[in-house]
């Protein structure tokens, strides 16, 4: 059977492959700590009660027909107020687009700005930019990053690659690392984009910036989220933000995302999202519009969610650092934001008790699944080579006690390797 070239060549998700392995082991009765999925277990992290009640009420009042293509005006106005109060960003309702989560916003940004053959620059590791390039026929320009800079790209690393590019895709806090841009580093990148656009003739497409800040409300301690427009207002005409309630309200299945940027670009994205039918459900939009206006309730929810997520992340970070102190080839980076911890498990090339050599990061991961009951995601799923010893750990679907319990199992499994 013949299918399109795109369908033939589009690569599948490594995370789904890992999930399949986990499901098979669970069928066999094994207890696996699933640290792979960038989601929340709703029994551990339920959505805000007020938001849930609002959704139910909206359905009870028959808010079940098509919403406007760009989203309910009431929600766009609430998002506008939320952005102003939380981040000092001033965007009118006509500069905001609502969609069914953030994925349609990212995809429609690519479709609105990038032509087949255009260059898209993004760092590795990062989430799904490679697949969006495949879907739009764009050329990938992948910039490797370093553990020494928390896997966040720097201006020096990006500088050689921006000439002639159409889109620079950035994310902070970053999926998969849970790390963030410092003010200085983001300022330097912003200055690169400004300089590049000043160098281009009027008839050339500018260098646009896609800034994914879906985790911006989930930051820990003294770590502060920065955005390009606050730092460099002159980038406003070239920057599209991706944001929403999916992560900060543990509401991934509620499917309410919001993007914002220049009205002309947002209007084009609206047409694309409309043709995809990728709207957020109307009842959920009605409820989110009311919820965002209740700042004390939002603050209370975020404070609790952040404290619980940070407790799990810190438990793992401190546990891995303790193993490092005992001489294990393990490391981790201090959690800064999101629901992720970056962990190094440097056991590629080691041999298992039954004589199998762990040839790559996937082998190390499946060894941990079988021997320690712990599933991670190798950075190879986010654009690095399979020789990278770094992994993403996601804590949204596990309890704090599960974090504590898995550490001795990891220690015992690694101690068996030669």
Coordinates of C-alpha atoms in Angstrom, one line a residue:
X1 CA 0.0 0.0 0.0
X2 CA 1.4 3.4 -1.0
X3 CA 1.4 6.3 1.4
X4 CA 2.8 9.8 1.3
X5 CA 6.6 10.4 1.5
X6 CA 5.9 12.3 4.7
X7 CA 4.1 9.4 6.3
X8 CA 6.9 7.0 5.3
X9 CA 9.7 9.1 6.7
X10 CA 8.1 10.6 9.8
X11 CA 9.9 9.1 12.8
X12 CA 7.9 7.7 15.7
X13 CA 8.2 8.6 19.4
X14 CA 10.9 7.0 21.4
X15 CA 8.8 7.8 24.5
X16 CA 5.9 5.7 23.1
X17 CA 8.3 2.8 22.5
X18 CA 9.5 3.0 26.1
X19 CA 5.8 3.2 27.3
X20 CA 5.1 0.0 25.4
X21 CA 7.9 -1.8 27.2
X22 CA 6.6 -0.5 30.6
X23 CA 3.0 -1.7 29.8
X24 CA 4.2 -5.2 29.0
X25 CA 6.1 -5.4 32.3
X26 CA 3.1 -4.1 34.2
X27 CA 1.0 -6.8 32.6
X28 CA 3.4 -9.3 34.1
X29 CA 2.8 -7.8 37.5
X30 CA 5.9 -5.7 37.8
X31 CA 5.9 -2.4 39.7
X32 CA 7.5 0.2 37.5
X33 CA 8.1 3.8 38.5
X34 CA 7.2 5.5 35.2
X35 CA 9.3 8.7 35.1
X36 CA 8.9 9.1 31.3
X37 CA 5.7 10.9 30.6
X38 CA 5.5 14.7 30.7
X39 CA 2.1 14.6 32.3
X40 CA 0.4 14.5 35.7
X41 CA -1.3 11.6 37.4
X42 CA -4.7 13.2 38.1
X43 CA -5.1 11.2 41.3
X44 CA -1.9 12.7 42.7
X45 CA -2.1 16.1 41.1
X46 CA -5.8 16.9 40.4
X47 CA -6.7 20.1 38.5
X48 CA -7.9 23.0 40.6
X49 CA -11.3 22.3 42.2
X50 CA -12.6 25.7 41.1
X51 CA -11.6 25.0 37.5
X52 CA -13.2 21.5 37.6
X53 CA -16.4 22.9 39.1
X54 CA -16.5 25.6 36.4
X55 CA -16.1 23.1 33.6
X56 CA -19.0 21.0 35.0
X57 CA -21.1 24.1 35.4
X58 CA -20.4 25.2 31.8
X59 CA -21.5 21.8 30.5
X60 CA -24.6 22.0 32.6
X61 CA -25.4 25.3 31.0
X62 CA -25.0 23.7 27.5
X63 CA -21.7 25.4 26.5
X64 CA -21.2 22.7 24.0
X65 CA -21.2 24.2 20.5
X66 CA -18.3 25.5 18.4
X67 CA -16.3 28.3 20.1
X68 CA -14.9 31.2 18.0
X69 CA -12.0 30.3 15.8
X70 CA -9.6 32.3 17.9
X71 CA -11.1 31.4 21.2
X72 CA -13.8 32.8 23.5
X73 CA -13.4 36.5 23.9
X74 CA -13.9 36.2 27.6
X75 CA -10.9 33.8 27.8
X76 CA -8.7 35.9 25.6
X77 CA -9.4 38.9 27.8
X78 CA -8.7 36.8 30.9
X79 CA -5.4 35.6 29.4
X80 CA -4.5 39.2 28.6
X81 CA -5.0 40.1 32.2
X82 CA -3.1 37.0 33.4
X83 CA -0.1 37.9 31.3
X84 CA -0.2 41.5 32.5
X85 CA -0.4 40.7 36.2
X86 CA 2.0 37.7 36.2
X87 CA 4.7 38.8 33.7
X88 CA 4.0 42.4 32.8
X89 CA 3.3 41.5 29.2
X90 CA 0.7 43.6 27.5
X91 CA -1.1 41.8 24.7
X92 CA -4.7 42.6 23.7
X93 CA -7.4 40.0 23.0
X94 CA -6.8 40.4 19.3
X95 CA -3.2 39.3 19.8
X96 CA -4.1 36.1 21.6
X97 CA -5.1 32.7 20.1
X98 CA -6.7 29.8 22.0
X99 CA -6.2 26.3 20.9
X100 CA -6.5 22.7 22.2
X101 CA -3.3 22.7 24.2
X102 CA 0.0 24.1 23.0
X103 CA 0.8 21.6 20.2
X104 CA -1.5 23.2 17.6
X105 CA 0.0 26.6 18.5
X106 CA 3.6 25.3 17.8
X107 CA 2.5 23.6 14.6
X108 CA 0.5 26.6 13.4
X109 CA 3.5 28.9 14.2
X110 CA 5.6 26.7 11.9
X111 CA 3.0 26.7 9.2
X112 CA 2.4 30.4 9.4
X113 CA 6.1 31.4 9.3
X114 CA 8.1 28.7 7.7
X115 CA 8.1 27.6 4.0
X116 CA 9.4 24.3 2.8
X117 CA 13.2 24.5 2.6
X118 CA 13.5 27.3 5.2
X119 CA 16.0 26.9 8.0
X120 CA 14.8 26.4 11.6
X121 CA 17.3 26.7 14.3
X122 CA 16.8 24.9 17.6
X123 CA 18.9 23.4 20.4
X124 CA 19.4 19.8 21.3
X125 CA 18.0 18.5 23.6
X126 CA 14.6 20.0 22.9
X127 CA 11.0 18.8 22.5
X128 CA 9.6 17.9 19.1
X129 CA 11.1 20.6 16.9
X130 CA 12.6 17.9 14.7
X131 CA 9.1 16.5 14.1
X132 CA 7.6 19.9 13.3
X133 CA 10.4 20.5 10.8
X134 CA 9.5 17.2 9.2
X135 CA 5.8 18.1 9.1
X136 CA 6.4 21.4 7.4
X137 CA 9.3 20.5 5.1
X138 CA 11.7 22.8 6.9
X139 CA 15.4 22.2 7.1
X140 CA 16.7 21.4 10.6
X141 CA 19.7 23.2 12.1
X142 CA 20.3 21.5 15.4
X143 CA 22.6 23.2 17.8
X144 CA 24.2 20.9 20.5
X145 CA 24.2 22.3 24.0
X146 CA 26.4 21.5 27.0
X147 CA 25.8 20.3 30.6
X148 CA 28.1 23.1 31.8
X149 CA 25.4 25.5 30.7
X150 CA 22.5 23.4 32.0
X151 CA 21.8 22.4 28.4
X152 CA 20.5 25.9 27.6
X153 CA 21.8 27.3 24.3
X154 CA 24.1 30.3 24.5
X155 CA 24.5 33.2 22.1
X156 CA 28.0 32.0 21.1
X157 CA 26.6 28.5 20.2
X158 CA 23.7 30.0 18.1
X159 CA 25.6 32.9 16.4
X160 CA 27.1 30.8 13.5
X161 CA 23.7 29.5 12.5
X162 CA 21.3 32.4 12.4
X163 CA 22.3 34.0 9.1
X164 CA 19.5 33.3 6.7
X165 CA 17.4 31.2 9.1
X166 CA 13.6 31.8 9.3
X167 CA 12.8 30.6 12.8
X168 CA 14.7 30.2 16.1
X169 CA 12.7 27.9 18.4
X170 CA 13.5 28.3 22.2
X171 CA 11.9 27.0 25.4
X172 CA 12.3 28.0 29.0
X173 CA 11.9 26.3 31.4
X174 CA 13.1 23.7 29.0
X175 CA 11.5 20.4 28.2
X176 CA 13.4 18.0 28.8
X177 CA 15.9 19.4 31.2
X178 CA 13.9 21.5 33.7
X179 CA 16.5 24.2 33.4
X180 CA 16.1 27.9 32.5
X181 CA 17.7 30.8 30.7
X182 CA 19.6 33.3 32.9
X183 CA 18.8 36.9 32.2
X184 CA 22.2 37.5 30.7
X185 CA 22.1 34.6 28.4
X186 CA 18.6 35.3 27.1
X187 CA 19.5 39.0 26.6
X188 CA 22.6 38.0 24.5
X189 CA 20.4 35.8 22.3
X190 CA 17.8 38.5 21.9
X191 CA 20.6 40.9 20.8
X192 CA 21.7 38.3 18.2
X193 CA 18.2 38.2 16.7
X194 CA 17.9 42.0 16.7
X195 CA 21.2 42.3 14.9
X196 CA 20.4 39.6 12.4
X197 CA 17.1 41.3 11.5
X198 CA 18.7 44.7 11.1
X199 CA 21.2 43.1 8.6
X200 CA 18.4 41.8 6.3
X201 CA 17.0 43.7 3.3
X202 CA 13.3 44.7 3.5
X203 CA 12.3 42.1 1.0
X204 CA 13.7 39.2 3.0
X205 CA 11.7 37.3 5.6
X206 CA 12.9 38.2 9.1
X207 CA 14.2 35.8 11.7
X208 CA 11.3 35.0 13.9
X209 CA 11.5 33.7 17.5
X210 CA 9.2 31.0 18.8
X211 CA 9.3 31.2 22.6
X212 CA 7.7 28.2 24.4
X213 CA 7.0 29.2 28.0
X214 CA 4.4 26.6 28.9
X215 CA 6.2 25.9 32.2
X216 CA 6.8 29.6 33.1
X217 CA 4.6 29.4 36.2
X218 CA 6.4 26.4 37.6
X219 CA 9.7 27.8 38.8
X220 CA 11.5 27.0 42.0
X221 CA 13.4 28.9 44.7
X222 CA 15.3 32.0 43.4
X223 CA 15.1 30.9 39.8
X224 CA 13.2 33.5 37.8
X225 CA 11.6 33.1 34.4
X226 CA 12.6 35.6 31.7
X227 CA 11.0 36.4 28.4
X228 CA 12.4 38.1 25.2
X229 CA 9.9 41.0 25.1
X230 CA 10.4 42.1 28.6
X231 CA 14.1 42.1 28.0
X232 CA 14.1 43.5 24.5
X233 CA 10.7 45.2 23.6
X234 CA 11.9 45.7 20.0
X235 CA 11.5 42.0 19.4
X236 CA 7.7 42.2 19.8
X237 CA 7.1 42.2 16.0
X238 CA 9.1 39.0 15.6
X239 CA 8.2 36.9 18.6
X240 CA 5.4 34.3 19.0
X241 CA 4.8 32.9 22.5
X242 CA 3.4 29.4 23.3
X243 CA 1.7 29.1 26.7
X244 CA -1.3 27.7 28.4
X245 CA -2.9 26.1 31.4
X246 CA -1.9 22.5 30.6
X247 CA 1.2 22.3 32.9
X248 CA 0.8 25.1 35.5
X249 CA -2.7 23.8 36.5
X250 CA -1.9 20.1 36.0
X251 CA -4.6 20.3 33.3
X252 CA -3.0 18.5 30.4
X253 CA -6.3 16.8 29.4
X254 CA -8.4 20.0 29.7
X255 CA -6.7 21.2 26.5
X256 CA -6.6 25.0 26.9
X257 CA -3.5 26.5 25.4
X258 CA -2.9 30.1 24.4
X259 CA -0.4 31.7 22.0
X260 CA 0.2 35.4 21.6
X261 CA 2.2 37.7 19.4
X262 CA 1.8 40.2 16.6
X263 CA -1.8 40.4 15.5
X264 CA -1.1 39.8 11.8
X265 CA 0.8 36.5 12.6
X266 CA -1.9 35.5 15.2
X267 CA -4.6 36.0 12.5
X268 CA -2.8 33.7 10.1
X269 CA -2.4 31.1 12.9
X270 CA -6.1 31.4 13.7
X271 CA -7.0 30.4 10.1
X272 CA -4.6 27.4 10.3
X273 CA -5.9 26.2 13.7
X274 CA -9.5 26.7 12.4
X275 CA -8.9 24.5 9.4
X276 CA -7.3 21.8 11.6
X277 CA -10.3 22.0 14.0
X278 CA -7.8 22.2 16.8
X279 CA -10.0 24.4 19.1
X280 CA -10.1 24.1 22.8
X281 CA -13.5 22.8 24.0
X282 CA -16.0 25.6 24.7
X283 CA -16.9 24.6 28.2
X284 CA -13.3 24.4 29.2
X285 CA -12.7 27.8 27.8
X286 CA -15.6 29.3 29.7
X287 CA -14.4 27.8 32.9
X288 CA -10.7 28.8 32.4
X289 CA -11.8 32.4 31.7
X290 CA -13.4 32.6 35.1
X291 CA -10.7 30.7 36.9
X292 CA -7.8 33.0 35.6
X293 CA -9.5 36.0 37.1
X294 CA -9.5 34.6 40.6
X295 CA -5.9 35.5 41.5
X296 CA -6.0 34.4 45.2
X297 CA -7.3 30.9 44.2
X298 CA -4.7 30.7 41.4
X299 CA -1.9 31.7 43.8
X300 CA -3.0 29.1 46.3
X301 CA -3.1 26.3 43.8
X302 CA 0.3 27.2 42.2
X303 CA 2.0 27.5 45.6
X304 CA 0.8 23.9 46.5
X305 CA 1.6 22.4 43.1
X306 CA 5.1 23.9 43.0
X307 CA 5.9 22.8 46.6
X308 CA 4.9 19.2 45.8
X309 CA 6.7 19.1 42.5
X310 CA 9.8 20.6 44.0
X311 CA 9.8 18.1 46.9
X312 CA 9.9 15.2 44.4
X313 CA 12.5 16.8 42.2
X314 CA 14.7 17.7 45.2
X315 CA 14.4 14.2 46.6
X316 CA 15.7 12.7 43.4
X317 CA 18.4 15.3 42.9
X318 CA 19.7 14.8 46.4
X319 CA 19.5 11.0 46.1
X320 CA 21.4 11.0 42.8
X321 CA 24.0 13.4 44.3
X322 CA 24.4 11.0 47.2
X323 CA 25.0 8.1 44.8
X324 CA 27.6 10.3 43.0
X325 CA 29.3 10.8 46.3
X326 CA 29.5 7.1 46.8
X327 CA 31.4 6.7 43.6
X328 CA 28.6 5.8 41.2
X329 CA 28.9 7.3 37.6
X330 CA 25.8 9.4 38.2
X331 CA 25.1 13.1 38.2
X332 CA 22.1 15.5 38.1
X333 CA 21.5 19.2 37.6
X334 CA 19.7 21.3 40.2
X335 CA 15.9 21.5 39.3
X336 CA 14.9 25.0 38.3
X337 CA 11.5 24.7 36.8
X338 CA 8.9 22.5 35.0
X339 CA 8.4 18.9 36.2
X340 CA 11.8 17.5 35.0
X341 CA 15.1 16.6 36.5
X342 CA 18.2 16.1 34.3
X343 CA 20.1 13.0 35.3
X344 CA 23.4 11.5 34.0
X345 CA 23.6 7.7 34.2
X346 CA 27.0 7.1 32.7
X347 CA 27.0 3.3 32.2
X348 CA 27.2 3.0 28.4
X349 CA 29.7 0.2 27.7
X350 CA 29.1 -1.6 30.9
X351 CA 28.3 -5.3 31.0
X352 CA 25.2 -6.9 32.8
X353 CA 25.4 -9.9 35.0
X354 CA 24.3 -12.1 32.1
X355 CA 27.0 -10.7 29.8
X356 CA 25.1 -8.2 27.7
X357 CA 26.9 -5.0 26.9
X358 CA 24.9 -1.8 27.3
X359 CA 25.8 -0.3 23.9
X360 CA 23.8 3.0 24.1
X361 CA 21.5 5.1 26.2
X362 CA 18.4 3.0 25.3
X363 CA 20.1 -0.1 26.6
X364 CA 20.9 1.6 29.8
X365 CA 17.3 2.7 30.1
X366 CA 15.8 -0.7 29.5
X367 CA 18.3 -2.2 31.9
X368 CA 17.0 0.2 34.6
X369 CA 13.4 -0.7 33.7
X370 CA 14.0 -4.4 34.1
X371 CA 16.5 -4.4 37.0
X372 CA 15.4 -1.4 39.0
X373 CA 11.8 -0.9 38.0
X374 CA 12.5 2.7 36.9
X375 CA 11.8 4.1 33.5
X376 CA 13.6 7.3 32.3
X377 CA 13.8 9.0 28.8
X378 CA 17.2 9.2 27.1
X379 CA 18.1 12.6 25.6
X380 CA 18.3 10.7 22.3
X381 CA 14.5 11.2 22.3
X382 CA 15.1 14.9 22.2
X383 CA 17.6 15.2 19.4
X384 CA 20.9 14.1 20.8
X385 CA 22.9 11.1 19.8
X386 CA 22.3 7.7 21.5
X387 CA 25.8 8.0 23.0
X388 CA 24.6 10.7 25.4
X389 CA 24.5 9.4 29.0
X390 CA 21.9 12.1 30.0
X391 CA 18.2 11.4 30.7
X392 CA 15.0 13.2 31.4
X393 CA 13.2 12.3 34.7
X394 CA 9.5 13.4 34.9
X395 CA 7.9 13.5 38.4
X396 CA 4.3 14.4 37.5
X397 CA 3.0 10.9 37.5
X398 CA 4.6 9.6 40.7
X399 CA 4.3 10.2 44.4
X400 CA 7.0 11.5 46.7
X401 CA 7.2 8.1 48.4
X402 CA 7.8 6.5 45.0
X403 CA 10.7 8.9 44.5
X404 CA 12.2 7.8 47.8
X405 CA 11.6 4.1 47.1
X406 CA 13.2 3.9 43.7
X407 CA 16.7 5.2 44.7
X408 CA 17.8 2.1 46.5
X409 CA 16.7 0.0 43.5
X410 CA 18.7 2.1 41.1
X411 CA 21.7 1.8 43.4
X412 CA 21.4 -2.0 43.5
X413 CA 20.9 -2.3 39.8
X414 CA 24.0 -0.2 38.9
X415 CA 26.1 -2.0 41.5
X416 CA 25.6 -5.2 39.4
X417 CA 27.2 -3.8 36.3
X418 CA 30.8 -4.5 35.4

